[in-house]
Coordinates of N, CA, C and O in Angstrom, one line a residue:
X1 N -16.6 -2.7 -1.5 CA -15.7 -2.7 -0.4 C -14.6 -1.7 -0.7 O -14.3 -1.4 -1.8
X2 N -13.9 -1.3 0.6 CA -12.9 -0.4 0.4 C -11.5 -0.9 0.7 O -11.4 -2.0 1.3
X3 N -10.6 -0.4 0.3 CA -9.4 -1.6 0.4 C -8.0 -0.7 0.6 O -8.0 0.5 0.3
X4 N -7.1 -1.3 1.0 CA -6.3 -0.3 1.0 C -5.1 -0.9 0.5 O -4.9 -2.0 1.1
X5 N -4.2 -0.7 -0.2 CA -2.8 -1.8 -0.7 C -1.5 -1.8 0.0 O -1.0 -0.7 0.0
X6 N -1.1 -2.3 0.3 CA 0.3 -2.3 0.4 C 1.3 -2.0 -0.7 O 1.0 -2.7 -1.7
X7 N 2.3 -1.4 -1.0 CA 3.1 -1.1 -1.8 C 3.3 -2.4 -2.7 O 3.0 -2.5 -3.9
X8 N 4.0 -3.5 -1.8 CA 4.0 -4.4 -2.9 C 3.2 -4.8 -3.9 O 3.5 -5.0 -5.1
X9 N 1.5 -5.1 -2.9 CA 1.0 -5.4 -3.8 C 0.3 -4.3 -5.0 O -0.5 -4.7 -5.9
X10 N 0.9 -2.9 -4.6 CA 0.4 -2.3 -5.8 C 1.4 -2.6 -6.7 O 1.0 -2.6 -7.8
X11 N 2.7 -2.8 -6.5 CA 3.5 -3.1 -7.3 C 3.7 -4.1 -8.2 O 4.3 -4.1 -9.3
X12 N 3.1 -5.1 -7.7 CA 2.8 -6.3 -8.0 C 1.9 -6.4 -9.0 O 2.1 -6.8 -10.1
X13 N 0.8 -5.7 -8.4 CA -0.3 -5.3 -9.6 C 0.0 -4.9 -10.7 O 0.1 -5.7 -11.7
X14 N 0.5 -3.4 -10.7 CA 1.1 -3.2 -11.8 C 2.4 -3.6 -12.7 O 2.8 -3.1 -13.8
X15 N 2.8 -4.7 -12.1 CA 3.7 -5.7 -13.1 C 3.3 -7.1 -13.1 O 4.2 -7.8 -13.6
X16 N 2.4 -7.5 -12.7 CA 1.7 -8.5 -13.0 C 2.3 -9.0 -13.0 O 2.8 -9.4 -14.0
X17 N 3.1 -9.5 -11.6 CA 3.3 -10.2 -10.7 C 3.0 -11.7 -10.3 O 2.0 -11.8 -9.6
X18 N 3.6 -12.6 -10.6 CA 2.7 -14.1 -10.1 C 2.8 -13.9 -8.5 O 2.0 -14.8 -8.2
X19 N 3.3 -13.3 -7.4 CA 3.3 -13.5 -6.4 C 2.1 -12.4 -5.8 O 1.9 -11.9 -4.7
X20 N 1.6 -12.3 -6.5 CA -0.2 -11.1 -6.5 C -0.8 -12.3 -5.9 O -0.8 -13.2 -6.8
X21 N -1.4 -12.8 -4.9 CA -2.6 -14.1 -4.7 C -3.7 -13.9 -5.4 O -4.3 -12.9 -5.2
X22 N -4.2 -14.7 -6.1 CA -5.4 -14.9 -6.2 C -6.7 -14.3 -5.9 O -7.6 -13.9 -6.7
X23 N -6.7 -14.3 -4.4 CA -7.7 -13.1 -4.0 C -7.6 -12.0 -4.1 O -8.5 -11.3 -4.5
X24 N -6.2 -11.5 -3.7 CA -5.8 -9.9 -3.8 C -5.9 -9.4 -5.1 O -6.3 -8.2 -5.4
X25 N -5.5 -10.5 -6.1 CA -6.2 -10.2 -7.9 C -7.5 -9.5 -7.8 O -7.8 -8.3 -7.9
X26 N -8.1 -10.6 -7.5 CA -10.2 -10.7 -7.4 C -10.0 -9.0 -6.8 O -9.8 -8.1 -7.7
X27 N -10.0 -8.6 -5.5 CA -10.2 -7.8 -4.6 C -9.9 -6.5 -5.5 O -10.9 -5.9 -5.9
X28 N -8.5 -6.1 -6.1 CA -8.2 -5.5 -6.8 C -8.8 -4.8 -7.8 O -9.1 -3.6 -7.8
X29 N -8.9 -5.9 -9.0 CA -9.5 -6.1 -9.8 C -11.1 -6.0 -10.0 O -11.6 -5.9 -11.1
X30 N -11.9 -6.1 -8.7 CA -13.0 -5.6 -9.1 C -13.5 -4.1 -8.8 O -13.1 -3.3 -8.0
X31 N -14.3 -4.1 -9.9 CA -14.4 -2.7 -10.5 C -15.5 -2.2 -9.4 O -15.7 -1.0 -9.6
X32 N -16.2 -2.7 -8.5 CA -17.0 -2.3 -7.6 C -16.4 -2.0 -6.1 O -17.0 -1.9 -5.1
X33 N -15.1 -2.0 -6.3 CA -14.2 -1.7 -5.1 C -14.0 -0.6 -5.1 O -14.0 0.2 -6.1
X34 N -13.7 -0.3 -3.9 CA -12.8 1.2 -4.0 C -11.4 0.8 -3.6 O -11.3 0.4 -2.5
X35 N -10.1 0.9 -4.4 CA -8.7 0.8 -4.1 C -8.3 1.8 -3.3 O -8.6 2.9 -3.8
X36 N -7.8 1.9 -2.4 CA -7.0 2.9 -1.8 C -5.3 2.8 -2.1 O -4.7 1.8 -2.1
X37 N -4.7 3.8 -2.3 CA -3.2 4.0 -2.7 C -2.9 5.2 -1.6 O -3.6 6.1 -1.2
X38 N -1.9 4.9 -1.3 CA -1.2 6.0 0.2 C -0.1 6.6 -0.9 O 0.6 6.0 -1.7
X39 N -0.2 8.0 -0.5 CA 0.8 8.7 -0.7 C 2.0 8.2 0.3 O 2.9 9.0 0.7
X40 N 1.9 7.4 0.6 CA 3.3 6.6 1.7 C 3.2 5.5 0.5 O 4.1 6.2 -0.1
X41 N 3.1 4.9 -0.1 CA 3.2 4.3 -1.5 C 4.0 4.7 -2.4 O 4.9 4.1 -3.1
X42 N 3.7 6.1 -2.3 CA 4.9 6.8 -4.0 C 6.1 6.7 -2.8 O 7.0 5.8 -2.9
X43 N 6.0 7.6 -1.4 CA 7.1 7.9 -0.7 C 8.0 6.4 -0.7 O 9.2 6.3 -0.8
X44 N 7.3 5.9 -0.6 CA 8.5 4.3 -0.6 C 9.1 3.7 -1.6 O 10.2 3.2 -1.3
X45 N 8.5 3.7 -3.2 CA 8.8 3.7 -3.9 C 10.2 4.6 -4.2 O 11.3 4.2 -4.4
X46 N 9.7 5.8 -4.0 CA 10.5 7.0 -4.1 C 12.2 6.5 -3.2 O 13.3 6.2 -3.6
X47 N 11.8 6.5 -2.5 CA 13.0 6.0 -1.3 C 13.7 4.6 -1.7 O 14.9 4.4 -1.8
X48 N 12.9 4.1 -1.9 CA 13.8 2.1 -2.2 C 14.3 2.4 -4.5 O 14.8 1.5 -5.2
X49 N 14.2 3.2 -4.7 CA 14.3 3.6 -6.0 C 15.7 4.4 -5.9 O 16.8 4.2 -6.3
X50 N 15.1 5.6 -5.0 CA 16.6 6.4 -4.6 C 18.2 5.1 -4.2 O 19.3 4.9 -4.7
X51 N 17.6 4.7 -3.3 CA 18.7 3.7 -3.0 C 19.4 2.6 -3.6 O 20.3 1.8 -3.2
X52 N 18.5 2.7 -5.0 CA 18.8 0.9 -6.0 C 18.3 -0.3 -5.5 O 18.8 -1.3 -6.0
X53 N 17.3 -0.3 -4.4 CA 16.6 -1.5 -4.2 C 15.8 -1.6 -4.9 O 15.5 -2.8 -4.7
X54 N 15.0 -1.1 -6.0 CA 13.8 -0.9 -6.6 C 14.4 -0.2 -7.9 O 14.9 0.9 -7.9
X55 N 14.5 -1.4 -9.4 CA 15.0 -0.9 -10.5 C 13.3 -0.1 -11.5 O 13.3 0.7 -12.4
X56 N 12.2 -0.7 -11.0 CA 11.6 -0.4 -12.1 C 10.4 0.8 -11.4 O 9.2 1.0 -11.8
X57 N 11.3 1.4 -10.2 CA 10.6 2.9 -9.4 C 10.6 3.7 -10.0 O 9.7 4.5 -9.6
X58 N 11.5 4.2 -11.5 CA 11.8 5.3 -11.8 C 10.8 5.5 -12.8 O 10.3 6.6 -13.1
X59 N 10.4 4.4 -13.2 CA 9.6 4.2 -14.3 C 7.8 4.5 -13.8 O 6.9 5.2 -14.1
X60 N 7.9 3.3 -12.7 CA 6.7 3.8 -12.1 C 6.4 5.4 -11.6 O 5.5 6.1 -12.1
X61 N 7.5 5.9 -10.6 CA 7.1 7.2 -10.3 C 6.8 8.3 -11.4 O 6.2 9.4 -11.1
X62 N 7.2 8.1 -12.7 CA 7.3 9.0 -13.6 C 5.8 8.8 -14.0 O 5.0 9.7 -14.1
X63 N 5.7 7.9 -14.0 CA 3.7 7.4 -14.3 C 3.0 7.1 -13.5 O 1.9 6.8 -13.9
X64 N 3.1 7.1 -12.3 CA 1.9 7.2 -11.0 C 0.9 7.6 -11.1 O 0.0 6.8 -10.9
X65 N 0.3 9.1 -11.3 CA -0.9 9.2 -11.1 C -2.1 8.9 -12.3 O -3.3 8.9 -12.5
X66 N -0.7 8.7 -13.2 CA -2.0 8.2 -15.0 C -1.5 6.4 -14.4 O -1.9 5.8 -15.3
X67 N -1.1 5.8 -13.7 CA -1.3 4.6 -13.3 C -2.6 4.3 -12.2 O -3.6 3.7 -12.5
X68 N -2.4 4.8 -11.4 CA -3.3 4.9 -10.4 C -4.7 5.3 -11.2 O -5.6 4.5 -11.3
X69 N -4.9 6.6 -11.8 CA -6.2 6.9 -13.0 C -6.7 6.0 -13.8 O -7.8 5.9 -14.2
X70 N -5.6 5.1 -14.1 CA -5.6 3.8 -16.1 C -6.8 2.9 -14.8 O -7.8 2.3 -15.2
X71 N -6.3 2.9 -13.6 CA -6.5 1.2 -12.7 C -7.6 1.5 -11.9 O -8.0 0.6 -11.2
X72 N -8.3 2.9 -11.9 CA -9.5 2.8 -11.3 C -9.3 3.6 -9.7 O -10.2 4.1 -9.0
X73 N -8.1 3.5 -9.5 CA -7.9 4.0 -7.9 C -7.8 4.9 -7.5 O -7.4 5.8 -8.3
X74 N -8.0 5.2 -6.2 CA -8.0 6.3 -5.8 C -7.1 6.7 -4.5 O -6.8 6.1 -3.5
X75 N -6.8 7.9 -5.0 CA -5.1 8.2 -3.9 C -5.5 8.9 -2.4 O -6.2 9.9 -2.2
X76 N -5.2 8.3 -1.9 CA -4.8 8.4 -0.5 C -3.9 9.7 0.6 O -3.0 9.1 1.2
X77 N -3.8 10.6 0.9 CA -3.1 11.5 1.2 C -2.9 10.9 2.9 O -3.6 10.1 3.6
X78 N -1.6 11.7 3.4 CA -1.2 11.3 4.5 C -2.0 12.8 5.4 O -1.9 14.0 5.0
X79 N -2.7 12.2 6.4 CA -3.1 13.3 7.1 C -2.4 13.1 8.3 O -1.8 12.1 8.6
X80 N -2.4 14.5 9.3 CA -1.9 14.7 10.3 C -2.1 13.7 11.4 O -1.3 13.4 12.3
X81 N -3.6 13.1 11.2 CA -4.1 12.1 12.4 C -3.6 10.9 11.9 O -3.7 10.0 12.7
X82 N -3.2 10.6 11.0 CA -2.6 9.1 10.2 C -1.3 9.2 10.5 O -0.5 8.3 10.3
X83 N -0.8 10.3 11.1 CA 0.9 10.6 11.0 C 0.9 10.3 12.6 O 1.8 9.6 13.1
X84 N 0.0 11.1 13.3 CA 0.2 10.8 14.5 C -0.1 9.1 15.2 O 0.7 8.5 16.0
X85 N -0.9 8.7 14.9 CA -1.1 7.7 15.0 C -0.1 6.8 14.7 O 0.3 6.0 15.5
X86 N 0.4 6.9 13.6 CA 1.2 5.5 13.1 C 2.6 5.7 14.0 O 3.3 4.7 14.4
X87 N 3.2 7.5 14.4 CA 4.0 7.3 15.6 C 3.7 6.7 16.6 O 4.5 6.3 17.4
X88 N 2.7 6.5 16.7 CA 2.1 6.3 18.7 C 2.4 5.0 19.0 O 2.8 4.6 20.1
X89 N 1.9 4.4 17.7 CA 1.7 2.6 17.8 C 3.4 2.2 18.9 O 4.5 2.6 18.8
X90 N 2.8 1.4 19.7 CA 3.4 0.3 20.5 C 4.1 -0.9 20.3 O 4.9 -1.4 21.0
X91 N 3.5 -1.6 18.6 CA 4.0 -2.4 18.1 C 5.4 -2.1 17.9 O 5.8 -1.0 17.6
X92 N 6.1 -3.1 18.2 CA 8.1 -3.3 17.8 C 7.9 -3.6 17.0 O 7.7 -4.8 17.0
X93 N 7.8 -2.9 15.5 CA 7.9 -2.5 14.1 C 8.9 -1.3 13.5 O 8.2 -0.3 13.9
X94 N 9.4 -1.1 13.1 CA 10.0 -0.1 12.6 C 9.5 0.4 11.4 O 8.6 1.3 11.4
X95 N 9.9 -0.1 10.5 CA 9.6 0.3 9.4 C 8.4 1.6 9.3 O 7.2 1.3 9.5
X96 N 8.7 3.0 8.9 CA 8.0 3.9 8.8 C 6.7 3.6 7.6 O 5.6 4.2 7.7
X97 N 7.0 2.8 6.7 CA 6.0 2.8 5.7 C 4.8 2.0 6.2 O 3.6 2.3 6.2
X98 N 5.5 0.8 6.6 CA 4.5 -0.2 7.3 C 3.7 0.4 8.3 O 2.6 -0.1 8.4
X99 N 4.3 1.5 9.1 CA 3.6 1.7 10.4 C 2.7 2.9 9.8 O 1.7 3.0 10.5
X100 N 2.6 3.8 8.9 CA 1.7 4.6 8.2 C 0.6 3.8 7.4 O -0.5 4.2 7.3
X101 N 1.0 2.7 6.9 CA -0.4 2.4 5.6 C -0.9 1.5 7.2 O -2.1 1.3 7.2
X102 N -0.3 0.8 8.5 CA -1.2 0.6 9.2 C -2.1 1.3 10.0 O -3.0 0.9 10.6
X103 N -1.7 2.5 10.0 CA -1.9 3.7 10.6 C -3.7 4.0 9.4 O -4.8 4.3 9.9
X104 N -3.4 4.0 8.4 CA -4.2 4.4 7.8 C -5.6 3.4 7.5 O -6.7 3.8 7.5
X105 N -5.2 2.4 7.2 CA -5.9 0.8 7.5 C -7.1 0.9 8.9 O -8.3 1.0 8.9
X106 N -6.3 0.9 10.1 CA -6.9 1.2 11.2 C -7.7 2.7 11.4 O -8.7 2.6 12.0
X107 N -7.3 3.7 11.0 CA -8.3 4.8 11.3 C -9.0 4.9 10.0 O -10.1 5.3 10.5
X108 N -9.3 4.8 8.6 CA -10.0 4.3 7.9 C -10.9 3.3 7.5 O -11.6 3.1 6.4
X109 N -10.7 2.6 8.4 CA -11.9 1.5 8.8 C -11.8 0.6 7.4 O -12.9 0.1 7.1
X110 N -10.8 0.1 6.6 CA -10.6 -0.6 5.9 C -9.4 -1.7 5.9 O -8.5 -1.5 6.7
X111 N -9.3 -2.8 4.8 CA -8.4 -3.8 5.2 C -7.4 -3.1 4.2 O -7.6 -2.1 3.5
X112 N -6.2 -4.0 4.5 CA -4.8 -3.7 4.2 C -4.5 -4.9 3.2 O -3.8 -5.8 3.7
X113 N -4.9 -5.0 1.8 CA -4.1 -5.9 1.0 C -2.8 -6.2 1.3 O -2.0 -5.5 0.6
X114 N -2.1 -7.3 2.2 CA -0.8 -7.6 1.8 C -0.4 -8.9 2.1 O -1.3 -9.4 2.8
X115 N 0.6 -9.7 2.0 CA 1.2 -10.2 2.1 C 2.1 -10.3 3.2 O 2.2 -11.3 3.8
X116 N 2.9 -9.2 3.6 CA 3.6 -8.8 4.8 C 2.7 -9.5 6.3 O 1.6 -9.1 6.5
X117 N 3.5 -10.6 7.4 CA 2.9 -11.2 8.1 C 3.4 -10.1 9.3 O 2.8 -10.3 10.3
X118 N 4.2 -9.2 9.3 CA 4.8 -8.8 10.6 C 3.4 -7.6 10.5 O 3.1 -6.9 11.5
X119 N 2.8 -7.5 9.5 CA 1.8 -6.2 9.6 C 0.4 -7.1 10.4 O -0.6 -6.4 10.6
X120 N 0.5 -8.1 10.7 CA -0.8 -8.6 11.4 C -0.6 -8.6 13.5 O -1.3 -9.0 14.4
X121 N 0.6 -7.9 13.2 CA 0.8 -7.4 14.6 C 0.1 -6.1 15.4 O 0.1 -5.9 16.7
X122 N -0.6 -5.0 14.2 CA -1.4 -4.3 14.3 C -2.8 -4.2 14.1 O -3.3 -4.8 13.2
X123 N -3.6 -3.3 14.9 CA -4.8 -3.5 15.5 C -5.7 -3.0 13.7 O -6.2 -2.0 13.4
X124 N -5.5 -4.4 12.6 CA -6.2 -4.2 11.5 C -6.4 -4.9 10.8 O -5.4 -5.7 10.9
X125 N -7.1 -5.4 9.7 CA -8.0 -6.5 9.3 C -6.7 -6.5 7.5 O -6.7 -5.6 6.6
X126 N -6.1 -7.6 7.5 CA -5.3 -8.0 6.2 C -6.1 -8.7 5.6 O -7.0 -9.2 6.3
X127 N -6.0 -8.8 4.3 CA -6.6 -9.6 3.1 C -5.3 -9.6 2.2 O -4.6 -8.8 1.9
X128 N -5.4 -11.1 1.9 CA -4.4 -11.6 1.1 C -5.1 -12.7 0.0 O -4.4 -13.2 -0.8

């Protein structure tokens, strides 16, 4: 299966998190998955790190892509049709990150590991 994460729970992942569910562990964690990671993942990191919402970004960003390598996953790039799309959406969401990894979820034909309930407002399949 192919999967796609939400920030948190990549974040989660990588700090081994008790608020990781159970499944999203399993999902994760198996080695016959394909993980997907969005370059809208570093960008938010990047962003909520800049601002002091996020103390342990600085750390991650400096090690992202030997994180992402150590965990099996594979990175995600923002394309033009993922950019367009995630403007277009209709959903009263804001949030630019949210509306990109849904953006990418839906035209990639895979689910969206997360937790976040306001992301089930979009036309795409969550696993938690």
């Amino acid at each position: 299966m192919r999967t796609l994460l939400d920030t948190h729970a990549l974040l989660w992942w990588f700090t081994d998190d008790a608020r990781l569910s159970t499944n999203a562990r399993e999902v994760i964690g198996d080695v016959q998955n394909t993980v997907l990671v969005s370059a809208a993942s570093a960008w938010e990191i990047a962003t909520k790190h800049r601002l002091g919402k996020l103390d342990i970004g600085g750390e991650i960003l400096q090690r992202f892509d030997e994180l992402i390598i150590a965990d099996g996953f594979t990175h995600m790039a923002v394309s033009y049709r993922h950019a367009i799309h995630a403007g277009a959406y209709t959903v009263n969401h804001r949030d630019p990150f949210d509306r990109m990894l849904a953006a990418q979820a839906e035209l990639e034909g895979v689910p969206l590991v997360t937790v976040d309930p306001a992301l089930h407002a979009f036309p795409i399949r969550c696993l938690w």
